[in-house]
Amino acid sequence: MSKEEASAKGYQKFDIILVTGDAYIDHPSFGVAVIGRSLEHAGFHVGIIAQPEWKNAEAFRKLGKPRLFFGVTAGNMDSMVSHYTPSQKKRHNDSYTPGGASGLRPDMATIVYANRCKEAFPDVPIVLGGIEASLRRFSHYDYWKDKVKPSILLDSKADILVYGNGEKQAIEIARRLSLGENIKNIQDIPGTVVKVKNVPAQAIMLPSHLHVSEDKAKYSEMFRILTFSNDNMVAQPVEHWYILQNQRCVYTQQDLDLVYSLPYQRIPHFSYIQPIPALATVRHSVQTHRGCFGGCSFCAIYFHEGKRVISRSEETILQEIQSITQCKGFGGTIDNVGGPTANMYGMDCKIGWCSSRPSCLFPQICKNLIITHKAWLELLQKIRSMGSVKNVFVESGIRHDLFLADKPQYLEEFCKHYISGQLKTAPEHCSNRVLHYMRKPPYSLHKEFQKRYAEIAKKIGKKQYLVPYFMSSHPGCDTQDMISLAQEIKSLGHFVEQVQDFTPTPMTLASCMYYTGHDPLTKEEVPVARTLQQKKCQRAFLQSQDPKNYDILCKALNDASRQDLIGKGPKCLIPEKKPGTGSPHAFSKKRKR
């Protein structure tokens, strides 16, 4: 991160400089560390510019001119999600910044950083990566601007965009540039997106940006094509160019084993004085796999990493655990052994992960999916038996429907040893109509899981709690659905502390529904909570016990003719009198006696 560090390593000049919106942490849970270590392992000299001052180009010159390219990313999260709540209010903290301070990265950081790199050194190639760029590789709906924007390649003026897992692509770009190839001629690397004048005949063509930005039906058509061509070569006309996505880069177990065996120090850069909050939850954790075949409509993993689950070998995971036990401050507990969905480790497809359906679990579990928790639980048992490990927990979310589809003893073994007191599940809603739009299993499956979980907890003599996550404002959800959900939450005896309110992030099925008002895959019309007031109302139902939500809930229940839910009855959601006032609320006077 400085010329002095470069001199200490014997570097006279950097081959590649990576620019990131996150503070730098040399840990395999942070993208820039993984890409940087991978490039270094391949023989390249890598510099890092973390959270630079972006008002001018000076900070982008501090490490000098890179020999090959600038690699630019907003960081582990989309900068707009980092900055704004689902209600578009400014957040007051940033977990990827020292001290959790906000304001150390710009909105749309990828574009801003790329433009500053170009200003600093106009002739140096720019390569984009990370989730912010990956999900904006084609025309996309921008929730914060409320408009359809073109590929981020245009506004950033970058040369290449890397989507999904990026280690192999970054190394190949560096290798070809180091051999003297012009960046303009590097157009065929799998897992990359480029701007070209002509496209190969085999490319699947999307409607043009002009058409999808003016016609919502065309936008739905574009999304439908992308959904079933996610891993293929795809092109989209924009202005006088084509945005060309090369086929997805295939990663193997050997690739992941190498990436996670590199010499990470697992600590922040020594220049930081304050702690970085994002590190606390992953410091003593291990990622076992990448990819997710759940295909939830509000999740971006399908379009970013793909649904193919790539599991690391047991050997390299155990080696990483051993290295963690030797870290300063390790107290004997491995906080998490998981991935995007923890209990997908070791699962596979009989026919090689076909692209004919985005989810292997919806509407029913695919017959070609190989469901087994055996390898995962054997791995956890081996970690638990290591002498320096006292506890092994799984804090990542799990798919309850996968446990129900497997042998009952696996869930019992999991509950007996690997839950720290509470287990996170994500039923998301109790309305099967809403769950259909979410591409989630029916709520009855979660009720069955809940019953089995309680029986196991009683059998093994442990107080273990189930923490279900619910979501408001998802496309397809209306006031009646939220009333049902509020009643279900009350019946469970829960008070929801952290509200999960839907945010239309780029390149998700749910965001397409939000923007167009239709499901692009079925073409059916979808009701949408579009205004901030509608979203606020739905969110309030998740916390109906909170006095601050009384006014909005009282009005919503009266508007829905559900005065029966106002009062003292066991099924009532709010009292007749507003808390702290001692008198009936104006709306509650309409209540039917």
mmCIF file of C-alpha atoms in Angstrom, residues 321 325 330 332-334 383-392:
data_model
loop_
_atom_site.group_PDB
_atom_site.id
_atom_site.type_symbol
_atom_site.label_atom_id
_atom_site.label_comp_id
_atom_site.label_asym_id
_atom_site.label_seq_id
_atom_site.Cartn_x
_atom_site.Cartn_y
_atom_site.Cartn_z
ATOM 1 C CA ILE A 321 -8.367 -24.231 10.254
ATOM 2 C CA THR A 325 -5.597 -21.849 15.493
ATOM 3 C CA PHE A 330 -7.667 -17.318 18.726
ATOM 4 C CA GLY A 332 -10.581 -22.055 20.513
ATOM 5 C CA THR A 333 -13.805 -21.263 18.617
ATOM 6 C CA ILE A 334 -14.269 -21.480 14.860
ATOM 7 C CA ILE A 383 -12.588 -29.865 12.676
ATOM 8 C CA ARG A 384 -14.202 -30.477 16.067
ATOM 9 C CA SER A 385 -11.726 -33.250 16.825
ATOM 10 C CA MET A 386 -8.690 -31.008 16.279
ATOM 11 C CA GLY A 387 -6.905 -30.576 19.596
ATOM 12 C CA SER A 388 -6.751 -26.782 19.549
ATOM 13 C CA VAL A 389 -10.425 -26.348 18.583
ATOM 14 C CA LYS A 390 -12.963 -26.235 21.408
ATOM 15 C CA ASN A 391 -16.083 -25.256 19.445
ATOM 16 C CA VAL A 392 -17.171 -25.271 15.811
#
